Every structure is written in C-alpha cells, then in structure tokens.
Amino acid sequence: MKKITKLIALLISIQCISQDIDNLYSNYFQNTREIPYLHLNKTSFLKGEEVWFQSYIIEQNSNKLHPTSSNLYVSVFDEYGQQKEQHLIQIKNGIGYGSIPIDSTFTQNNYYIKASTNWMKNFSEDNSFTQKISILSDQKNTSAKTSSQDDFYEFKLMPEGGHLLENTVNNIAVLIKNQNNKGVKTKTGIIKDSNGNSIGAFNTNTLGFANVNLAIKKGEIYTFEAKLYNGTTIKQKTNIPKQIGITLNTKVLDDSFVLNILTNNKSLNVLNGKKYRVFIHNTRSYKSIFFDFNNIDKNYVLLLKKQELFKGANIITLFNEKNQPLLERLIFNDLEDSSSNIKVTTSKINYDSIRATVINYSKEKIFLSSSFLPSSTKAYEPNNNIKSQILLKPYVKGFIENANYYFNASKNKSKDLDLLLLTQGWSKYSWNNIFNNPPKNNFNFENGIDLTLTIKEKLSPKRAVMMFSKENNLIKEFKSNQNPIVLKNTFIKKNSSVDFGLKINDKLLEILPYITYSNYSIKETLNKKHLINYNNFELEVSNFKDLSKDVTVLDEVILEAPKKKINSEPYGAITMLNSVKMKNMIIPSGETIIDFLQFKGFKYTGFKFLPKGISQRGRKFTKYDSEGEIIESTSMSEKKDELLSPEVRVFLDNNEITFNLWIIESMYTNTVKEVFYGRDPGKVAQVIYIYTLSPQEYASKNSLFSTVKIPIGFNQEKEYYSPKYPSYTNSTYKEFGAIFWKPNIILEPNKAITFSVPKNYQKDAIIFIEGISESGQLISKNQLLSFK
C-alpha cells in the first residue's frame, strides 16, 4: 500500500556528500569570531549618574569567553546616529568593565551604546552589541504626543519557506508593528477570500506575531483584516501563489521538530528522481540529510529529535540537486538553564546596609556581574540579556524587540520564540557570501596600543631614554640606537601620566619625545534600524533635579576568605642565598641583567642559564676554575640526568620564568633592586631570584623627568560609587535610582562570595545577574531580595 507521507528517520552520519558546500561552509567560519555583550547596571539615567557596565566577549566557535581578545570599543551615539564619544576597554580572559559619566554634555533624551572590536569589521555579519539608554530630566518634553489612528503600522504576511504554493497547506506568519517598531496585539483578525467570504481567523500576541495554516487554492489571493484595540482596522493581501515548487511547514513538539517538505500534484513530474539535501547548521557544526523525490508522495516528513540537534539556534537549509539553496528556516533547540545554580541570600549587618551572599551550586567556575535596584524600578529595560545576545542575535537578520523576553521563565516563550524565527525567514548568514565572499583579514586582531616615541636630537651610545609611569606600572629603558622607539601592545591608561628622562652615565636630564599612537580608536557607525522615533511618550521626573557631583563612596566588598597579598619581596630560605643590592654596585650604563648574571659566572645559552662554573661546548660540558682554565670535561651522555631538568631555575619577583627568559633580556640593571643566587637550600639545582624596583621606588630614585599626560588609552577602572540622591523615598528614586553595582564576581565551584550593600531606606530590592561559566553556560536571572 503506497503511503502519501514518507517518514525520513534522522540517522545522521558522515556520508559521501557534496564537498563544495562542506568546504566552503567550513572555510567561511574557520576564523575566530567575537560576540560582545555589555551588562549595564540600568538603561535609564539621571544626569549626574554613571553608566556602569561589565563587558563579556564570547568566542563564537566555542561559545566560551574569548581567551585572547583585549581591545573593546564602547561608543556612544546620539539619537540621530552621530557618534558622541568612544571608550577603549581592556579585556582580560574575555571580561572587562568600565563606566561612562552622564554629565552636562548629555543633552538629548536618548543615546545608544555600541560595543565592538576592530577584528569584527572583517565579517559581513554585524554581531556588535547595541543598547538604547534614556536620560531623564525635569524638563518637559515639548515634542511629546500621543498615538493616534493615523500612526503608521507595518503589516506583513510571510509564508514559511518564503513563498506560497498553490493547492497545498501553507504556514503563514503574521507580523504587525507600529511606527516605533513595537509589536501590536490585535483585538480580532479575519481572513477573507477574493469573494469576501470569511474563511479563517488569526490573533497576534503582544509582540505582534501570529501564524495561520491555510490551504491555498490555485490563483487565489486572500485578505487578512486586523482590528486593533484603538479602533483602527488594517488590511494586507497575500501574494499570488506559485504553481510549481515546494514549501515548508514546521511543527514544534515537546521532544522534536517535525519538518514537513510539501509539494503539489503539478510539481511531481518536475521533482521526480531528484536528490535534495537538508543541511542543518549553526556556524560551528553541520549535519546533512539526503532524500529523493518520487512521482507519488507530496509530503516528506523529517522527524528532528531535539536530543540529536545542536543546542541553541539551528539553521535548516534545503538544497536542490544543483546545490542551490531554495528554502531556509530557523529553529531553536532549548538549552539547559544554568541560572538555577545561582542563589542570592541576604542578612542584616546594621540599620543602613545588608550582607548579600551569592552562592554557586554548580561544579564549575562562573563569572558574574550584578545590579541592585529598587523593587519598583522602571530603569532596567535592556533589549538583550547575555543569552539573547549570544544565542539568538548572531543568527537573526532583523531587529528583535525585547529579545531577552524569549529567555525568561514564561511558559509560552518557546512558542513565541518559534513565531519570531518564523517571521525572520533566511538567517543572517547569506549563502551568496558563503559561496563567493569569504572573510578577508583586512582589520587586525588588536592587542593593546602601540606607541611610537621619536627623539629629535641624535643620541650618543652612552645615552639612554628612560620611561616610567606609576599609574601604568611601567618602567622602560631604551638604548640610543632605538630611534624612533616603538612600544607594541601596551595597555596604557587614558589621561595617565608618563615620565621621560635622558640618562647620561648616572645622571638624568629632562627629555620630551614626540609621541604617536595606533590601535586606540576605530571608526564606528550606528545601524539605522536601532534608531526609533520616541516622540510618542515621555518620562516624568519633575520632582528630581540633576544630581550633585558629590558622591557617596561605598564600602569595599567583604569576602568570605581573606584576600591573599601578592608578595614580591624576598622571604624564607631565599634570604640565605648570595645577594647583591644593585644600589651598592657600580655598573656601566646600559647593562642588562643578563650581562650582570654572566659577569657573576652564569652562562646564558640564549634560552637558559647553565650553573656557575659550567658552560656548553657542542656536545660536551666543560668546567672552569676561577682563572678560566679547563679543569674537567664531561660528555653529554654522562650529564644526561642533569639535562632532564633546567640547569638553573630563575624567578622574577617570586614568579618563575625559567622557561620564559626572554622577559628579562631587555631588562636593565638600573630597574633591579636586588639579586639572590646560589644553590637552592636542600636541593641540587642552582637558583636566581631577581627583584625589581616598583614604579614608586624608581620615581624616588630618579627625579629629573618631563611628564606627559597621555590623551588616549584604555579607560581607567574604578570602584562603584553612588551619587547623592535628594531623596531615597520619593517615586523618582524608587523607579529610576540605583542602589548598588557589583561587577567582576568570580565564583569557584560550590563556593560563595559575600559583600555589603547599602539599603538606601528600601524594604526590598531586585538583583539582576548576568554571567557565564567556564564551559560557556550562560546565566541570566533576577531575584527579589528582602532588605528587612
């Protein structure tokens, strides 16, 4: 008995498939891609506050924190899309943090914060982060108006697969938005045929989405008529259906997706015997399913079990026998929610503060940021949380309204998310680009800032240029033959002071080099889709003036375990070794620490030190007496045991650098405080301990410097502080004020951290947490906390 429906089981295996698509796809996504996300402490601000944020950069191919990304540009645009300012944030192991003061230059009602990197410009797909912020004022908005029936509405009908096919059941997505790009819920929705007969109904949700399964007749055009709650009636007609072709109709079940590939009678002979390919992919991996059309079946069913699909977004592309993409559909396979592993508890310290404890119940290390706001806040309305920014936005072409909604605890979120993806059609990744326009590395993967110092006068061999900065923990000495002097990959702070001096023998004179910079800014633009007309509302805060510049500095966090002090001074058995205080030595100008240690009898091979009295000649080891005469020669085989481990262990400020001696090759002796050397007490190996001068010690030692204030650089990190609000009890503070911001929370597995939070006369508060685990599990949650 012939069946109308042919079930294709999802048995995925590596097959003899089209290598062209596979290779082109793999090549297109082989380069590392960065996805930035900023967790802002809130999105509405009073003048005098600051935008506090923690930045996360995710590596798209692994979905983990990016280990090497370092330069993140955070730009501020006004409501017309003009760049106002740009900040450079240093990223360490995927995380950084900073702040932007809301000062008197913020004169408009709305601004946009964008985060991106230079490397991201190599890719056609925009994965930058953008968030609108509102600046509240006690000034009345004279341009405010209320919505009317004359407002513009966007009303779209989008068939799954991109077109309608006659004599087939088609799945049609409905989208209705207002002039502010906000979804509109319908009061009623009616579908009529060309004769005006009512043949069906629809109703959009609060996000403006709906879908309808409609049997499309040959040549028929249908009218969708929507009545809105404000009394407005809007209409939209379907396109003329295709006579020959295929279409998609996807169903979402609890444990699987059912993908129906549909055709009609007129297409059977055209498609008969052709091999089509279903390509399931997510930019990191892909799977393929092949099937053949016959001249009988009009419905080919693929049962896609969720446990066998990729977690998160899956792009399903249907290719014909010529490897041409015909149809595409985005689906989302739910991820395990790791947010339940994070708990926050509070306990009272005293009348004006509470103790907050964040507990990690998971088995892996996590990285978090948190914002504490009054429980009735209206100031926290981010369009994306870390989940939507990383799991959804990189795959969708269009603007997603209230994207974080799809990752909350709503029971309808899976259905609503599928409606969103149904309206998107093709994914962000164009097959034309994948086939014909692979990324090119035109923009560098930046690591810090490069500085070039040019000295006007010619320097003699006995002279050297000194450079140091307390704020940047920087000490450098450059020989006279280095002009211009290039400092690559520095992490110098913006508006920090750097001192320069000209060293002549043991004297210092002021010198002022000409400085140029690179890798400190990028040219940025704002995508116009983010610019929304906000003239139809205003936020009233007439009972609050702009905040005072005076601030209240909050207490430092209180940790459960005392913080370990990093010891860079000699201690214990080290002090029993031979030692040399460099201030007591007469050393030629320009001598490096390598030169000094060789003078003391250690032989440097270019990658390691040999013990005092032993050098390396080809494949023999030779021992010298104090006069330099050979007293013993040993073959390499006889010294085999010694070669199995480093000859001399070397430590710099108590950190071992035995296998990274290049660090001290350009270190001059005038930056060194003390050297200890000799045989490690109780062991066979010899050791060298080098201790350097701190910037403060170096500054006090050398005072004849010229000072330059560096106008560019990375934002200086600072502790959170709270402005002086006029009141903690009125509605403006409760709706738009801030209580506390705690970034850079690092929690080991099954550990907790405790810190104090001011109560600000609030009975309770909401904590908003965003973060990520070491394995890439994303965390986004909010919790009501009692302050009683």
Short mmCIF file of N, CA and C in Angstrom, two decimals, residues 13-102:
data_model
loop_
_atom_site.label_atom_id
_atom_site.label_comp_id
_atom_site.label_asym_id
_atom_site.label_seq_id
_atom_site.Cartn_x
_atom_site.Cartn_y
_atom_site.Cartn_z
N SER A 13 24.93 10.61 9.83
CA SER A 13 26.27 10.01 9.74
C SER A 13 27.04 10.72 8.64
N ILE A 14 28.33 10.51 8.65
CA ILE A 14 29.17 11.12 7.62
C ILE A 14 28.99 10.33 6.33
N GLN A 15 28.55 11.01 5.31
CA GLN A 15 28.25 10.35 4.05
C GLN A 15 29.11 10.95 2.95
N CYS A 16 28.99 10.36 1.78
CA CYS A 16 29.62 10.96 0.61
C CYS A 16 28.74 12.10 0.15
N ILE A 17 29.04 13.29 0.63
CA ILE A 17 28.18 14.43 0.36
C ILE A 17 28.93 15.45 -0.48
N SER A 18 28.24 16.45 -0.90
CA SER A 18 28.84 17.47 -1.75
C SER A 18 29.94 18.20 -1.00
N GLN A 19 31.18 17.99 -1.45
CA GLN A 19 32.32 18.60 -0.78
C GLN A 19 32.36 20.10 -0.98
N ASP A 20 31.76 20.58 -2.08
CA ASP A 20 31.78 22.02 -2.33
C ASP A 20 31.12 22.78 -1.19
N ILE A 21 29.91 22.41 -0.82
CA ILE A 21 29.19 23.10 0.25
C ILE A 21 29.93 22.93 1.57
N ASP A 22 30.38 21.70 1.85
CA ASP A 22 31.06 21.44 3.12
C ASP A 22 32.32 22.29 3.27
N ASN A 23 33.15 22.31 2.24
CA ASN A 23 34.41 23.04 2.33
C ASN A 23 34.20 24.55 2.38
N LEU A 24 33.29 25.04 1.54
CA LEU A 24 33.03 26.47 1.54
C LEU A 24 32.45 26.92 2.88
N TYR A 25 31.57 26.10 3.44
CA TYR A 25 30.96 26.43 4.73
C TYR A 25 32.02 26.44 5.84
N SER A 26 32.85 25.42 5.89
CA SER A 26 33.90 25.33 6.91
C SER A 26 34.89 26.48 6.80
N ASN A 27 35.27 26.80 5.56
CA ASN A 27 36.23 27.90 5.36
C ASN A 27 35.64 29.24 5.79
N TYR A 28 34.35 29.43 5.55
CA TYR A 28 33.72 30.72 5.87
C TYR A 28 33.73 30.99 7.37
N PHE A 29 33.62 29.93 8.17
CA PHE A 29 33.51 30.11 9.62
C PHE A 29 34.77 29.67 10.38
N GLN A 30 35.88 29.47 9.67
CA GLN A 30 37.06 28.95 10.35
C GLN A 30 37.74 29.98 11.24
N ASN A 31 37.67 31.27 10.90
CA ASN A 31 38.31 32.30 11.71
C ASN A 31 37.54 32.53 13.01
N THR A 32 38.27 32.88 14.05
CA THR A 32 37.63 33.21 15.31
C THR A 32 36.71 34.42 15.13
N ARG A 33 35.56 34.38 15.78
CA ARG A 33 34.61 35.49 15.73
C ARG A 33 34.24 35.90 17.14
N GLU A 34 34.19 37.21 17.37
CA GLU A 34 33.90 37.74 18.69
C GLU A 34 32.45 38.21 18.75
N ILE A 35 31.78 37.92 19.87
CA ILE A 35 30.44 38.44 20.13
C ILE A 35 30.48 39.17 21.47
N PRO A 36 30.42 40.50 21.45
CA PRO A 36 30.45 41.25 22.72
C PRO A 36 29.08 41.40 23.34
N TYR A 37 29.07 41.48 24.66
CA TYR A 37 27.84 41.78 25.40
C TYR A 37 28.20 42.69 26.57
N LEU A 38 27.40 43.73 26.79
CA LEU A 38 27.57 44.62 27.93
C LEU A 38 26.40 44.45 28.89
N HIS A 39 26.72 44.15 30.14
CA HIS A 39 25.69 44.16 31.18
C HIS A 39 25.71 45.54 31.81
N LEU A 40 24.69 46.37 31.53
CA LEU A 40 24.59 47.71 32.11
C LEU A 40 23.88 47.63 33.45
N ASN A 41 24.28 48.51 34.38
CA ASN A 41 23.60 48.48 35.68
C ASN A 41 22.13 48.89 35.56
N LYS A 42 21.79 49.69 34.51
CA LYS A 42 20.40 50.00 34.19
C LYS A 42 20.38 50.67 32.82
N THR A 43 19.19 51.05 32.34
CA THR A 43 19.09 51.64 31.00
C THR A 43 18.47 53.03 31.00
N SER A 44 18.00 53.53 32.14
CA SER A 44 17.51 54.91 32.26
C SER A 44 18.30 55.59 33.36
N PHE A 45 18.74 56.83 33.08
CA PHE A 45 19.68 57.50 33.98
C PHE A 45 19.28 58.95 34.24
N LEU A 46 19.63 59.41 35.43
CA LEU A 46 19.54 60.82 35.78
C LEU A 46 20.90 61.45 35.55
N LYS A 47 20.91 62.72 35.16
CA LYS A 47 22.19 63.41 34.99
C LYS A 47 22.92 63.44 36.32
N GLY A 48 24.20 63.12 36.25
CA GLY A 48 25.00 63.02 37.46
C GLY A 48 25.29 61.58 37.84
N GLU A 49 24.51 60.63 37.28
CA GLU A 49 24.81 59.22 37.47
C GLU A 49 25.86 58.77 36.46
N GLU A 50 26.27 57.52 36.56
CA GLU A 50 27.17 56.93 35.58
C GLU A 50 26.57 55.63 35.05
N VAL A 51 26.88 55.33 33.80
CA VAL A 51 26.54 54.03 33.24
C VAL A 51 27.66 53.07 33.64
N TRP A 52 27.36 52.14 34.53
CA TRP A 52 28.33 51.14 34.95
C TRP A 52 28.07 49.86 34.15
N PHE A 53 29.13 49.22 33.70
CA PHE A 53 28.92 48.03 32.88
C PHE A 53 30.06 47.04 33.04
N GLN A 54 29.73 45.79 32.81
CA GLN A 54 30.74 44.73 32.66
C GLN A 54 30.61 44.19 31.26
N SER A 55 31.73 44.01 30.60
CA SER A 55 31.74 43.53 29.22
C SER A 55 32.17 42.07 29.19
N TYR A 56 31.50 41.32 28.34
CA TYR A 56 31.84 39.92 28.08
C TYR A 56 32.09 39.79 26.58
N ILE A 57 33.18 39.13 26.20
CA ILE A 57 33.40 38.82 24.79
C ILE A 57 33.44 37.30 24.65
N ILE A 58 32.52 36.78 23.84
CA ILE A 58 32.39 35.35 23.63
C ILE A 58 33.00 34.98 22.29
N GLU A 59 33.72 33.85 22.26
CA GLU A 59 34.26 33.32 21.01
C GLU A 59 33.19 32.44 20.39
N GLN A 60 32.72 32.80 19.19
CA GLN A 60 31.54 32.16 18.62
C GLN A 60 31.75 30.68 18.33
N ASN A 61 32.96 30.28 17.93
CA ASN A 61 33.18 28.89 17.57
C ASN A 61 33.15 27.95 18.78
N SER A 62 33.42 28.48 19.96
CA SER A 62 33.41 27.65 21.17
C SER A 62 32.27 28.01 22.12
N ASN A 63 31.71 29.21 21.94
CA ASN A 63 30.69 29.75 22.85
C ASN A 63 31.22 29.93 24.27
N LYS A 64 32.53 30.12 24.40
CA LYS A 64 33.14 30.37 25.70
C LYS A 64 33.74 31.78 25.70
N LEU A 65 34.17 32.24 26.89
CA LEU A 65 34.86 33.52 26.97
C LEU A 65 36.07 33.52 26.05
N HIS A 66 36.25 34.62 25.32
CA HIS A 66 37.36 34.70 24.36
C HIS A 66 38.68 34.86 25.12
N PRO A 67 39.64 33.95 24.94
CA PRO A 67 40.85 34.00 25.75
C PRO A 67 41.87 35.05 25.34
N THR A 68 41.81 35.56 24.10
CA THR A 68 42.86 36.47 23.62
C THR A 68 42.36 37.86 23.23
N SER A 69 41.07 38.07 23.17
CA SER A 69 40.55 39.40 22.83
C SER A 69 40.95 40.40 23.91
N SER A 70 41.36 41.62 23.52
CA SER A 70 41.84 42.59 24.52
C SER A 70 41.30 44.00 24.33
N ASN A 71 41.01 44.42 23.11
CA ASN A 71 40.58 45.79 22.85
C ASN A 71 39.10 45.83 22.49
N LEU A 72 38.27 46.38 23.38
CA LEU A 72 36.84 46.54 23.10
C LEU A 72 36.51 48.02 23.05
N TYR A 73 35.87 48.43 21.97
CA TYR A 73 35.50 49.83 21.79
C TYR A 73 34.03 50.01 22.16
N VAL A 74 33.78 50.86 23.13
CA VAL A 74 32.42 51.16 23.57
C VAL A 74 32.11 52.60 23.13
N SER A 75 31.22 52.74 22.18
CA SER A 75 30.91 54.04 21.59
C SER A 75 29.53 54.50 22.02
N VAL A 76 29.37 55.82 22.13
CA VAL A 76 28.09 56.42 22.48
C VAL A 76 27.61 57.25 21.29
N PHE A 77 26.38 56.98 20.84
CA PHE A 77 25.78 57.70 19.73
C PHE A 77 24.54 58.46 20.22
N ASP A 78 24.29 59.63 19.59
CA ASP A 78 23.09 60.38 19.97
C ASP A 78 21.89 59.81 19.24
N GLU A 79 20.73 60.42 19.45
CA GLU A 79 19.50 59.86 18.90
C GLU A 79 19.37 60.08 17.39
N TYR A 80 20.35 60.79 16.79
CA TYR A 80 20.38 60.95 15.34
C TYR A 80 21.42 60.04 14.69
N GLY A 81 22.09 59.22 15.50
CA GLY A 81 23.08 58.29 14.98
C GLY A 81 24.46 58.87 14.84
N GLN A 82 24.73 60.04 15.41
CA GLN A 82 26.05 60.65 15.37
C GLN A 82 26.87 60.21 16.60
N GLN A 83 28.13 59.83 16.35
CA GLN A 83 28.96 59.37 17.46
C GLN A 83 29.33 60.53 18.37
N LYS A 84 29.07 60.37 19.66
CA LYS A 84 29.37 61.40 20.65
C LYS A 84 30.74 61.19 21.28
N GLU A 85 31.06 59.96 21.65
CA GLU A 85 32.33 59.65 22.30
C GLU A 85 32.62 58.17 22.16
N GLN A 86 33.87 57.81 22.44
CA GLN A 86 34.27 56.40 22.35
C GLN A 86 35.23 56.08 23.49
N HIS A 87 35.05 54.90 24.08
CA HIS A 87 35.87 54.46 25.20
C HIS A 87 36.52 53.13 24.84
N LEU A 88 37.78 52.97 25.24
CA LEU A 88 38.51 51.73 24.98
C LEU A 88 38.61 50.94 26.28
N ILE A 89 38.08 49.72 26.27
CA ILE A 89 38.01 48.89 27.47
C ILE A 89 38.99 47.72 27.32
N GLN A 90 39.81 47.52 28.33
CA GLN A 90 40.73 46.39 28.32
C GLN A 90 40.01 45.11 28.72
N ILE A 91 40.15 44.10 27.90
CA ILE A 91 39.53 42.80 28.14
C ILE A 91 40.61 41.82 28.57
N LYS A 92 40.38 41.15 29.69
CA LYS A 92 41.29 40.11 30.17
C LYS A 92 40.51 38.81 30.29
N ASN A 93 40.95 37.80 29.53
CA ASN A 93 40.29 36.49 29.56
C ASN A 93 38.79 36.61 29.30
N GLY A 94 38.42 37.50 28.38
CA GLY A 94 37.04 37.62 27.95
C GLY A 94 36.18 38.60 28.72
N ILE A 95 36.74 39.24 29.77
CA ILE A 95 35.92 40.11 30.63
C ILE A 95 36.64 41.44 30.87
N GLY A 96 35.86 42.51 30.91
CA GLY A 96 36.35 43.83 31.27
C GLY A 96 35.22 44.62 31.88
N TYR A 97 35.54 45.76 32.44
CA TYR A 97 34.46 46.59 32.99
C TYR A 97 34.87 48.05 32.98
N GLY A 98 33.85 48.93 33.06
CA GLY A 98 34.11 50.36 33.00
C GLY A 98 32.86 51.15 33.34
N SER A 99 32.92 52.46 33.06
CA SER A 99 31.78 53.33 33.34
C SER A 99 31.83 54.55 32.43
N ILE A 100 30.66 55.16 32.23
CA ILE A 100 30.54 56.36 31.39
C ILE A 100 29.75 57.39 32.19
N PRO A 101 30.35 58.53 32.54
CA PRO A 101 29.62 59.56 33.30
C PRO A 101 28.52 60.21 32.46
N ILE A 102 27.36 60.36 33.04
CA ILE A 102 26.27 61.11 32.39
C ILE A 102 26.39 62.55 32.86
#
